[in-house]
Amino acid sequence: MVTDMSTQLGDLVLSNPVMTASGTFGYGFEYEDFMALDNLGAFIVKGTTLEPRQGNDYPRMAQTPAGMLNAVGLQNPGVEHFIEHTWPRYGALESKVIVNVSGAKIEDYVRVAELLAPLEGLRAIELNISCPNVKQGGMAFGTTCDGAASVTRAVRDAWPRHLMVKLSPNVTSITDIALAVEGAGADSVSLINTLMGMAIDIERRRPMLSTVTGGMSGPAVKPVAVRMVWQVAKAVKIPVVGLGGIASAADAIEFIMAGASAVQIGTYNFVDPSAAGRIPAEIDSWCQAHGVSRLMELKGII
Amino acid sequence: MKKQLLLTVSSNRVVAPGWHHMVLEGTDLPPVTPGQFVEVAAPHGATLLNRPISIFDATATTLELVIAPVGDGTKAICDAKVGDSLRVIMPLGKGFTTEFPVGSKVLLVGGGVGIAPLYMQLCTLIDAGVKAEVLFGLRSRPDAEFCKQYEALAPIHICTDDGSFGHHGLVTSHPAFGQHYDMIQMCGPKPMMRAVAASAAERGIPAEASLENMMACGLGACLCCVEPTEKGNLCVCKDGPVFNTSLLTW
Ligand SMILES: Cc1cc2nc3c(=O)[nH]c(=O)nc-3n(C[C@H](O)[C@H](O)[C@H](O)COP(=O)(O)OP(=O)(O)OC[C@H]3O[C@@H](n4cnc5c(N)ncnc54)[C@H](O)[C@@H]3O)c2cc1C
Ligand SMILES: Cc1cc2nc3c(=O)[nH]c(=O)nc-3n(C[C@H](O)[C@H](O)[C@H](O)COP(=O)(O)O)c2cc1C
Ligand code: FES
């Protein structure tokens, strides 16, 4: 790369700002045929809970204009399985991994963080306080300032390294929530998680998802996400990670201009499995063509 | 190794009402096994997500598909003209069992466009000295040239629900279905596959079914395509699409 692409999320230094979003990138290995995972700034693995979870019933996805709805419901084999079977496979990639931590109770989040803490190569966790798919799940924490602050504070005490907190867009004021988790000790915030949505199959007169409502993602949500990143970046002092509908280097640069220190690619990994690996080089080319020598010069210029 | 490739349409022919047989050409296509599938990107961004399509046949330079245009994605793919490029991710999933003792008898059952993944399987079985027969449940008759491909290889039995040709009735009522086989392998609508599986189980015949759950990634990453099984929720795109029916809880 000709451009200085590095970025810093507090104590967490990344070679470039392009990450992949939880739940859209499996554990990383699924995409190894399509990119060198090392090209990414980081990759965030599937939402991990204390106990194994089977997730919601099928159908779990529906296609919508320029996007999709999902109701996967945090299917994962549990944190102990991750530690025993998945983590040892990362080897030299350890420093690129971020674990997305989900739960239904504060104690569960804390326990997952405690179990992950001894993995020294794991530099950061992302706290999913915003998943809309679990019945009495994380959403409750993510939608009130008190809830978001209390789960963040509890995990802060249990987790010694970088703590990123992922915010739900399904709130009246996302800046209030961001300020609350900043006050509770978050090192960075990432946004947005999926927007609550719904679709109906009119022929069958049935909802498209087994759970009726689900999380909307993809290019259709990008303008909402850019607006929220811009608002939050203006309000908090900690770094902001932007995501929601990113499909190109141009989209990533848009989030950076809105105030993001890093970005995540989500749904677009399903469309073009090599995109996330290519976007850092495409950002570099754009910067060269536009006389930008250090990418983070663009951060928050709007 | 999976690859994402830009392939060129070299032929696109309607072989039965509502079925397109497409031949795509390229270089260095990865090796595939029968029953695996590909993800095809709908041209002009007709749909955001790619469309899972079974491999009809493939070589290192060609990929053949049979596609029914049922919605925006498959219509846009079927509208592709000779010379157009299509983005394809392949090969995906785990296909049919292909190893049988020489002389084994295998029945391949296809319903509708579900016949697609069975052609390559038929070729593979015949090459391996397996006695394979084909039983299709169809709505309309594919053209002679298309049917000839099968007839050259093995006995082919056809059923239609309205009796417009072949046997009048469901595949499970066809005399060929009542014979003994060492394995039944199938792809088609779920009700057909369930009926075939139930009858096979009663007669102690092992069976494999290729499922068509809705998919987003096709790579085992999103967990959208899961099927409940005796081993919990499995991904149709990665652990399947072909499953031994004894695993399924449908
Ligand atoms: C592993 C696998 C292999 C497949 N192989 C073939 C093949 O060889 N040839 C072929 O023509 N089709 C095949 N299909 C089905 C094909 O993927 C769908 O028809 C297609 O995705 C529909 O997309 P669309 O945009 O055209 O229609 P949409 O507008 O998305 O939907 C149109 C209609 O098709 C139904 N549909 C949507 N997705 C699926 C699906 N995955 N399976 C069944 N019905 C669906 C919808 O319920 C709707 O009624 C396969 C599916 C899978 C999962
Ligand atoms: C199938 C699917 C599964 C997801 N699973 C998770 C998850 O486990 N944890 C999480 O924090 N976010 C999850 N998300 C949300 C994404 O990480 C991301 O926040 C959202 O999709 C918006 O970004 P995008 O438009 O680029 O996809 C999931 C999204 C999808 C589409
Ligand atoms: S389609 Fe994504 S896991 Fe199967």
XYZ file of C-alpha atoms and ligand atoms in Angstrom:
640
model
C 0.000 0.000 0.000
C 1.219 3.474 -0.855
C -1.233 5.233 1.455
C -0.796 5.055 5.227
C -3.872 2.922 5.919
C -3.271 2.304 9.615
C -5.856 3.231 12.179
C -6.036 3.246 15.912
C -8.990 2.336 18.093
C -7.553 3.565 21.369
C -4.950 0.941 22.257
C -5.917 -1.288 19.349
C -3.778 -0.593 16.293
C -4.994 -2.000 12.968
C -2.982 -2.244 9.741
C -6.046 -0.985 7.883
C -9.595 -0.063 8.897
C -11.439 -2.838 7.039
C -12.965 -5.525 9.239
C -15.712 -8.049 8.622
C -18.930 -8.025 10.645
C -20.062 -10.668 13.095
C -22.446 -13.283 11.759
C -21.534 -12.595 8.142
C -18.042 -14.095 8.116
C -18.412 -17.320 10.092
C -15.118 -17.918 11.863
C -13.047 -16.581 8.966
C -11.994 -19.964 7.577
C -15.108 -20.046 5.372
C -13.573 -17.188 3.340
C -9.954 -18.386 3.120
C -10.365 -19.543 -0.489
C -11.379 -16.012 -1.470
C -8.860 -13.769 0.281
C -5.784 -13.703 2.467
C -7.416 -13.104 5.863
C -4.255 -11.204 6.739
C -5.336 -8.448 4.313
C -8.103 -7.498 6.717
C -7.651 -5.054 9.576
C -9.516 -7.584 11.723
C -12.352 -10.078 11.432
C -15.160 -10.445 13.919
C -16.429 -13.964 14.451
C -19.978 -15.186 15.006
C -21.875 -14.076 18.121
C -20.643 -16.319 20.933
C -22.739 -17.198 23.974
C -22.046 -19.034 27.223
C -24.111 -22.092 26.287
C -24.407 -23.647 22.818
C -27.461 -22.313 20.951
C -29.449 -23.938 18.132
C -30.866 -20.595 16.971
C -34.314 -19.968 15.532
C -36.424 -22.166 13.292
C -36.187 -22.089 9.501
C -36.977 -19.883 7.547
C -34.343 -17.573 8.929
C -33.837 -15.250 6.004
C -35.823 -13.296 3.466
C -34.676 -11.122 0.632
C -35.806 -7.521 0.531
C -35.006 -4.697 -1.893
C -31.235 -4.068 -1.719
C -31.018 -6.042 1.479
C -32.163 -8.971 3.536
C -33.833 -9.893 6.796
C -32.312 -12.493 9.081
C -33.440 -14.297 12.187
C -30.519 -16.637 12.781
C -30.896 -16.199 16.526
C -27.276 -16.559 17.587
C -26.790 -20.187 16.613
C -23.301 -21.042 17.906
C -21.573 -23.915 19.676
C -20.854 -21.882 22.845
C -17.740 -20.196 24.187
C -16.074 -23.341 25.506
C -16.249 -24.991 22.114
C -14.786 -21.829 20.586
C -11.873 -21.814 23.029
C -11.112 -25.509 22.653
C -11.689 -26.118 18.968
C -11.733 -22.863 17.013
C -9.189 -20.606 18.693
C -6.254 -23.064 18.338
C -6.751 -23.027 14.549
C -5.950 -19.323 14.180
C -2.200 -19.504 14.733
C -0.559 -16.450 13.196
C -3.979 -14.878 12.589
C -4.797 -14.576 16.310
C -4.157 -10.843 16.367
C -6.758 -10.320 13.626
C -9.593 -12.016 15.519
C -12.279 -10.187 17.480
C -14.918 -12.247 19.272
C -18.506 -10.983 19.266
C -19.981 -11.733 22.703
C -23.720 -12.168 23.133
C -25.950 -13.181 25.982
C -29.341 -13.083 27.636
C -28.209 -12.143 31.158
C -25.471 -9.825 32.426
C -23.866 -12.756 34.283
C -23.617 -14.670 30.990
C -21.817 -11.815 29.212
C -19.409 -11.521 32.139
C -18.732 -15.255 32.234
C -17.988 -15.366 28.486
C -15.583 -12.439 28.888
C -13.877 -14.145 31.839
C -13.452 -17.356 29.859
C -12.008 -15.477 26.875
C -9.648 -13.320 28.965
C -6.873 -15.964 29.233
C -6.569 -16.113 25.407
C -3.697 -13.680 25.343
C -3.565 -13.251 21.587
C -7.206 -12.123 21.548
C -6.861 -8.358 21.460
C -10.501 -7.318 21.550
C -14.079 -8.409 22.060
C -17.174 -6.808 20.610
C -20.139 -6.776 22.949
C -23.367 -7.454 21.095
C -25.937 -5.711 23.264
C -28.166 -5.212 20.284
C -29.152 -8.448 18.638
C -32.867 -8.234 17.840
C -33.364 -11.962 17.350
C -33.275 -13.429 20.801
C -36.491 -13.274 22.759
C -35.538 -11.844 26.142
C -32.082 -11.293 24.621
C -29.491 -8.604 24.361
C -31.895 -6.142 22.813
C -33.242 -5.173 26.206
C -29.755 -4.023 27.211
C -29.136 -2.224 23.963
C -32.260 -0.113 23.975
C -31.968 1.694 27.292
C -29.069 3.794 28.583
C -29.131 2.062 31.961
C -29.181 -1.406 30.432
C -26.369 -0.632 27.994
C -24.266 0.963 30.732
C -24.745 -1.841 33.246
C -23.763 -4.663 30.892
C -20.781 -2.625 29.648
C -19.607 -1.857 33.201
C -19.922 -5.491 34.288
C -17.935 -6.775 31.309
C -15.382 -3.959 31.664
C -14.430 -5.400 35.053
C -14.023 -8.903 33.613
C -12.227 -8.137 30.339
C -8.714 -6.664 30.438
C -8.173 -5.641 26.804
C -10.020 -3.656 24.120
C -13.766 -3.538 24.671
C -15.881 -2.574 21.659
C -19.615 -2.220 22.248
C -21.983 -2.739 19.316
C -25.035 -0.535 19.285
C -28.587 -1.145 18.130
C -30.144 1.331 15.717
C -33.591 0.424 17.065
C -33.601 3.260 19.588
C -34.845 6.830 19.808
C -31.428 8.365 20.403
C -28.372 6.300 19.553
C -26.078 9.078 20.801
C -27.513 8.779 24.316
C -26.767 5.039 24.316
C -23.261 5.673 22.943
C -22.567 8.225 25.683
C -23.844 5.769 28.296
C -21.504 2.952 27.208
C -18.603 5.396 26.896
C -19.254 6.437 30.477
C -19.324 2.771 31.523
C -15.857 2.077 30.160
C -16.205 1.044 26.510
C -13.007 1.565 24.477
C -14.931 1.963 21.213
C -18.436 1.643 19.803
C -19.475 -0.121 16.597
C -22.705 0.648 14.792
C -25.110 -0.304 13.404
C -26.477 -3.727 14.159
C -29.496 -4.742 12.080
C -32.641 -2.644 11.875
C -35.759 -4.439 13.052
C -37.846 -5.319 10.007
C -40.560 -7.615 8.683
C -41.796 -9.072 5.391
C -44.923 -11.028 4.442
C -45.397 -13.668 1.735
C -48.790 -12.503 0.471
C -49.466 -15.687 -1.524
C -49.062 -17.901 1.505
C -50.408 -15.182 3.826
C -47.551 -15.856 6.203
C -44.570 -13.919 7.542
C -41.365 -14.680 5.618
C -39.442 -15.396 8.849
C -40.239 -18.022 11.466
C -39.865 -15.292 14.093
C -42.143 -12.860 12.158
C -39.707 -9.948 12.667
C -35.977 -9.988 12.039
C -32.882 -7.899 11.440
C -32.544 -5.945 8.220
C -29.119 -5.438 6.656
C -27.438 -4.717 3.343
C -27.085 -1.660 1.075
C -30.635 -0.503 1.898
C -29.635 0.410 5.482
C -26.501 2.376 4.581
C -27.919 5.919 4.703
C -29.370 5.243 8.169
C -26.024 3.858 9.326
C -24.005 6.772 7.930
C -26.308 9.226 9.667
C -25.978 7.400 13.000
C -22.181 7.106 12.738
C -21.978 10.833 11.998
C -24.154 11.691 15.009
C -22.335 9.354 17.412
C -18.850 10.381 16.249
C -19.748 13.986 17.033
C -20.984 13.044 20.513
C -18.393 10.635 21.947
C -14.622 10.820 22.447
C -13.940 7.101 21.955
C -13.411 5.768 18.401
C -16.411 4.757 16.311
C -16.525 1.723 14.013
C -19.026 2.139 11.176
C -21.018 -0.527 9.402
C -24.291 -1.083 7.631
C -24.564 -1.824 3.923
C -20.927 -1.316 2.949
C -20.309 -2.832 -0.500
C -17.276 -0.959 -1.846
C -14.238 1.170 -1.075
C -16.391 4.238 -1.747
C -18.889 3.162 0.907
C -16.073 2.579 3.403
C -14.624 6.029 2.709
C -18.097 7.534 3.199
C -18.268 6.065 6.722
C -14.751 7.313 7.485
C -15.687 10.825 6.374
C -18.756 10.576 8.622
C -16.419 9.943 11.558
C -15.579 6.235 11.628
C -12.059 5.140 12.598
C -12.720 1.723 11.084
C -15.463 -0.069 9.150
C -16.989 -3.523 8.928
C -18.268 -5.363 5.857
C -21.342 -7.496 6.611
C -24.008 -8.706 4.210
C -21.824 -7.921 1.203
C -19.616 -10.897 2.126
C -22.535 -13.044 0.937
C -22.684 -11.238 -2.402
C -18.976 -11.193 -3.232
C -16.932 -13.353 -0.876
C -13.672 -11.743 -1.970
C -14.829 -8.121 -1.559
C -13.595 -7.525 1.985
C -10.124 -8.723 1.044
C -10.010 -6.404 -1.953
C -11.478 -3.242 -0.408
C -8.298 -2.198 1.480
C -6.361 -2.079 -1.818
C -9.229 -0.222 -3.484
C -9.257 2.378 -0.718
C -5.502 2.732 -1.220
C -6.022 3.359 -4.959
C -8.730 5.932 -4.275
C -6.457 7.743 -1.813
C -3.606 7.777 -4.318
C -5.875 9.144 -7.030
C -7.098 11.853 -4.649
C -3.723 12.838 -3.166
C -4.527 11.472 0.293
C -1.339 10.138 1.907
C -2.838 9.090 5.230
C -6.346 7.633 5.151
C -7.296 8.857 8.611
C -6.907 12.461 7.376
C -10.396 11.897 6.034
C -11.872 10.846 9.353
C -14.795 12.992 10.426
C -14.290 15.716 7.825
C -18.064 16.130 7.517
C -10.727 -25.146 -3.435
C -13.656 -22.830 -4.052
C -13.290 -20.163 -6.707
C -15.148 -17.104 -7.864
C -15.051 -17.007 -11.662
C -16.388 -14.956 -14.537
C -17.761 -17.452 -17.063
C -19.057 -16.792 -20.570
C -22.418 -18.094 -21.735
C -21.785 -20.280 -24.796
C -25.265 -21.780 -25.087
C -28.680 -21.059 -23.572
C -31.447 -23.312 -24.821
C -35.024 -23.877 -23.650
C -35.178 -27.679 -23.312
C -38.673 -27.941 -21.811
C -41.342 -25.352 -21.046
C -39.798 -23.285 -18.276
C -36.364 -24.928 -18.313
C -33.167 -23.382 -19.631
C -30.104 -25.511 -20.222
C -27.091 -23.201 -20.061
C -23.484 -23.909 -20.908
C -20.872 -21.568 -19.437
C -17.238 -21.560 -20.460
C -14.062 -20.481 -18.734
C -10.614 -21.640 -17.802
C -9.361 -23.565 -14.782
C -12.749 -24.461 -13.361
C -12.168 -26.313 -10.091
C -12.997 -30.035 -9.930
C -16.537 -30.813 -8.771
C -18.405 -33.890 -7.559
C -21.985 -34.802 -8.522
C -24.613 -33.120 -6.340
C -22.506 -30.066 -5.583
C -23.883 -26.660 -6.532
C -22.753 -23.188 -7.545
C -23.874 -19.687 -6.610
C -24.689 -17.555 -9.655
C -24.835 -13.771 -9.437
C -27.942 -12.428 -11.163
C -26.871 -10.054 -13.953
C -27.445 -6.300 -13.638
C -27.897 -6.604 -9.879
C -31.392 -8.086 -10.416
C -31.102 -9.532 -6.914
C -28.573 -8.642 -4.219
C -27.883 -12.230 -3.196
C -26.548 -14.904 -5.540
C -28.727 -17.857 -6.563
C -27.847 -21.451 -5.656
C -28.030 -23.716 -8.733
C -27.083 -27.396 -8.988
C -24.274 -28.515 -11.236
C -25.742 -30.441 -14.176
C -22.301 -31.282 -15.523
C -18.845 -29.712 -15.473
C -15.338 -30.022 -16.876
C -12.208 -27.921 -16.398
C -13.558 -25.496 -19.047
C -17.367 -25.846 -18.959
C -20.188 -25.640 -16.472
C -23.691 -26.810 -17.411
C -26.794 -25.727 -15.492
C -30.526 -26.345 -15.868
C -32.523 -23.450 -14.511
C -36.231 -22.767 -14.084
C -36.910 -19.017 -14.181
C -39.259 -18.654 -11.195
C -38.401 -15.206 -9.834
C -36.282 -12.107 -10.412
C -32.918 -13.818 -9.914
C -33.417 -16.930 -12.003
C -35.219 -14.903 -14.714
C -32.267 -12.512 -15.018
C -29.863 -15.469 -15.214
C -31.972 -17.231 -17.862
C -32.159 -13.988 -19.878
C -28.361 -14.039 -20.332
C -27.384 -14.206 -23.997
C -24.575 -16.156 -25.649
C -21.426 -14.116 -25.062
C -22.617 -12.561 -21.764
C -20.578 -13.164 -18.612
C -21.934 -14.569 -15.370
C -20.156 -14.456 -12.017
C -20.135 -17.904 -10.435
C -18.854 -19.207 -7.089
C -18.043 -22.916 -7.142
C -18.032 -25.716 -6.167
C -20.178 -25.638 -3.031
C -21.496 -28.262 -0.641
C -21.243 -32.023 -0.429
C -22.802 -34.169 -3.124
C -24.119 -37.707 -3.496
C -22.348 -40.896 -2.486
C -20.548 -42.180 -5.568
C -18.713 -45.207 -4.206
C -20.653 -48.451 -4.513
C -19.576 -52.035 -5.011
C -19.534 -52.871 -8.742
C -22.916 -54.230 -9.814
C -24.887 -52.324 -7.146
C -28.306 -51.039 -8.171
C -29.037 -47.354 -7.631
C -32.259 -45.459 -8.456
C -32.038 -41.743 -9.164
C -35.344 -39.936 -8.583
C -35.839 -36.386 -9.841
C -38.858 -34.126 -9.519
C -39.172 -31.110 -11.821
C -36.003 -29.104 -12.190
C -34.647 -31.274 -9.347
C -33.455 -33.602 -12.091
C -30.532 -31.191 -12.597
C -27.934 -32.636 -10.193
C -28.734 -36.230 -11.183
C -27.188 -36.179 -14.659
C -23.598 -35.927 -13.488
C -24.344 -38.510 -10.804
C -25.725 -40.862 -13.446
C -22.586 -40.480 -15.595
C -20.375 -41.109 -12.573
C -22.282 -44.212 -11.476
C -22.337 -45.719 -14.957
C -18.576 -45.138 -15.306
C -18.078 -46.931 -11.995
C -19.977 -50.002 -13.158
C -23.052 -49.312 -11.028
C -26.437 -50.305 -12.456
C -28.309 -47.034 -12.277
C -31.853 -46.261 -13.363
C -33.569 -42.910 -13.606
C -37.115 -42.048 -12.514
C -38.392 -38.545 -13.186
C -41.606 -36.874 -12.125
C -42.264 -34.089 -14.620
C -44.959 -31.683 -15.692
C -43.944 -31.494 -19.336
C -41.688 -33.469 -21.610
C -38.151 -32.184 -22.198
C -37.121 -32.112 -25.874
C -35.714 -35.194 -27.556
C -32.141 -33.966 -27.577
C -32.206 -33.405 -23.821
C -33.777 -36.818 -23.118
C -31.262 -38.570 -25.371
C -28.456 -37.691 -22.956
C -30.064 -39.958 -20.358
C -31.345 -42.626 -22.689
C -27.809 -43.203 -23.944
C -26.737 -44.117 -20.418
C -29.475 -45.951 -18.553
C -33.144 -46.963 -18.431
C -35.212 -43.823 -17.901
C -38.760 -43.854 -16.522
C -40.977 -40.786 -16.636
C -44.137 -39.978 -14.686
C -46.532 -37.070 -15.133
C -49.323 -36.160 -12.748
C -51.746 -35.576 -15.632
C -50.658 -38.585 -17.685
C -49.774 -36.417 -20.705
C -46.892 -38.820 -21.314
C -45.133 -41.639 -19.513
C -46.659 -43.163 -16.403
C -49.750 -41.398 -15.042
C -49.165 -40.713 -11.339
C -46.540 -39.979 -8.726
C -43.028 -41.402 -8.880
C -43.816 -43.641 -5.903
C -46.573 -45.354 -7.945
C -44.267 -46.217 -10.877
C -43.492 -49.953 -11.260
C -39.760 -49.196 -11.416
C -39.969 -47.648 -7.979
C -41.165 -50.947 -6.492
C -37.966 -52.811 -7.483
C -35.167 -53.384 -5.027
C -32.204 -51.010 -5.029
C -29.089 -50.679 -2.920
C -29.611 -46.919 -2.715
C -32.089 -44.271 -3.843
C -30.733 -40.772 -4.531
C -33.077 -37.896 -5.225
C -33.707 -34.213 -5.725
C -37.047 -32.467 -6.108
C -39.954 -30.996 -4.178
C -39.937 -31.858 -0.474
C -43.288 -33.720 -0.480
C -41.987 -36.027 -3.228
C -38.718 -36.629 -1.418
C -40.481 -37.312 1.875
C -42.764 -39.875 0.228
C -39.814 -41.570 -1.483
C -37.812 -41.570 1.758
C -40.690 -43.077 3.742
C -41.171 -45.879 1.243
C -37.424 -46.520 0.998
C -37.149 -46.692 4.783
C -39.997 -49.226 4.943
C -38.184 -51.406 2.455
C -34.821 -50.986 4.169
C -33.296 -49.082 1.237
C -30.903 -46.277 2.191
C -31.710 -42.950 0.559
C -30.073 -39.590 -0.023
C -31.955 -36.346 -0.642
C -30.685 -33.047 -2.009
C -32.378 -30.150 -0.186
C -33.058 -26.644 -1.497
C -33.268 -24.402 1.561
C -33.043 -20.647 1.052
C -29.459 -19.479 1.196
C -27.584 -16.242 1.678
C -23.856 -17.059 1.625
C -23.647 -20.625 0.343
C -20.403 -20.990 2.303
C -21.483 -22.070 5.783
C -20.939 -18.582 7.198
C -24.396 -17.075 7.756
C -26.346 -20.050 9.165
C -29.478 -19.012 7.248
C -29.956 -22.322 5.402
C -30.133 -24.720 8.349
C -32.129 -27.945 8.333
C -33.061 -29.615 11.622
C -31.494 -33.095 11.760
C -30.708 -35.853 14.220
C -27.380 -34.064 14.691
C -28.980 -30.651 15.357
C -29.232 -27.812 12.870
C -26.962 -28.469 9.885
C -26.164 -26.092 7.035
C -27.641 -27.264 3.766
C -24.965 -25.309 1.888
C -21.990 -26.848 3.661
C -23.055 -30.096 5.351
C -25.415 -30.758 2.395
C -27.211 -30.148 0.114
C -27.235 -33.963 0.007
C -28.174 -35.708 3.246
C -28.823 -39.316 4.123
C -32.564 -39.299 4.793
C -32.055 -41.192 8.068
C -30.579 -37.938 9.445
C -33.541 -35.769 8.485
C -36.386 -34.996 10.847
C -38.694 -33.599 8.142
C -28.624 -26.280 -3.399
C -29.668 -25.727 -4.339
C -29.664 -26.130 -5.664
C -30.605 -25.610 -6.558
N -30.561 -26.022 -7.851
C -31.395 -25.492 -8.757
C -31.285 -25.843 -10.144
O -30.421 -26.623 -10.553
N -32.152 -25.262 -11.012
C -33.108 -24.378 -10.591
O -33.859 -23.892 -11.428
N -33.241 -24.040 -9.289
C -32.402 -24.565 -8.358
N -32.522 -24.187 -7.028
C -33.588 -23.255 -6.623
C -33.179 -21.828 -6.937
O -32.038 -21.471 -6.184
C -34.321 -20.862 -6.610
O -35.378 -21.103 -7.483
C -33.892 -19.416 -6.753
O -32.998 -19.069 -5.731
C -35.066 -18.482 -6.721
O -34.588 -17.149 -6.889
P -35.412 -16.068 -7.729
O -34.814 -14.749 -7.491
O -35.534 -16.482 -9.133
O -36.836 -16.178 -7.104
P -37.402 -15.435 -5.824
O -38.069 -14.199 -6.293
O -36.382 -15.369 -4.763
O -38.484 -16.505 -5.438
C -39.428 -16.961 -6.402
C -40.078 -18.209 -5.870
O -39.092 -19.246 -5.705
C -39.095 -19.727 -4.377
N -37.706 -19.948 -3.936
C -36.816 -19.004 -3.585
N -35.651 -19.550 -3.219
C -35.813 -20.872 -3.335
C -34.989 -21.988 -3.091
N -33.743 -21.864 -2.622
N -35.478 -23.206 -3.352
C -36.735 -23.358 -3.821
N -37.556 -22.345 -4.054
C -37.117 -21.132 -3.815
C -39.706 -18.631 -3.553
O -40.361 -19.143 -2.415
C -40.686 -18.002 -4.493
O -41.912 -18.665 -4.468
C -31.606 -24.699 -6.109
C -31.603 -24.287 -4.773
C -30.664 -24.782 -3.895
C -30.652 -24.325 -2.473
C -27.042 -13.436 8.824
C -26.564 -12.382 9.788
C -26.137 -12.768 11.057
C -25.697 -11.806 11.978
N -25.239 -12.203 13.213
C -24.753 -11.282 14.084
C -24.194 -11.669 15.345
O -24.100 -12.851 15.671
N -23.750 -10.695 16.181
C -23.802 -9.361 15.836
O -23.387 -8.519 16.622
N -24.302 -8.971 14.646
C -24.782 -9.890 13.763
N -25.277 -9.481 12.542
C -25.313 -8.042 12.210
C -24.121 -7.636 11.341
O -22.901 -7.873 12.000
C -24.216 -6.151 10.951
O -24.249 -5.368 12.117
C -25.436 -5.824 10.127
O -25.719 -6.860 9.232
C -25.312 -4.497 9.344
O -24.235 -4.521 8.442
P -24.371 -4.941 6.869
O -25.502 -4.133 6.318
O -23.053 -4.616 6.267
O -24.681 -6.392 6.876
C -25.715 -10.431 11.618
C -26.146 -10.064 10.333
C -26.558 -11.006 9.414
C -27.009 -10.568 8.046
S -26.314 -20.170 3.161
Fe -25.046 -19.250 4.612
S -24.658 -20.896 5.929
Fe -25.725 -21.842 4.323
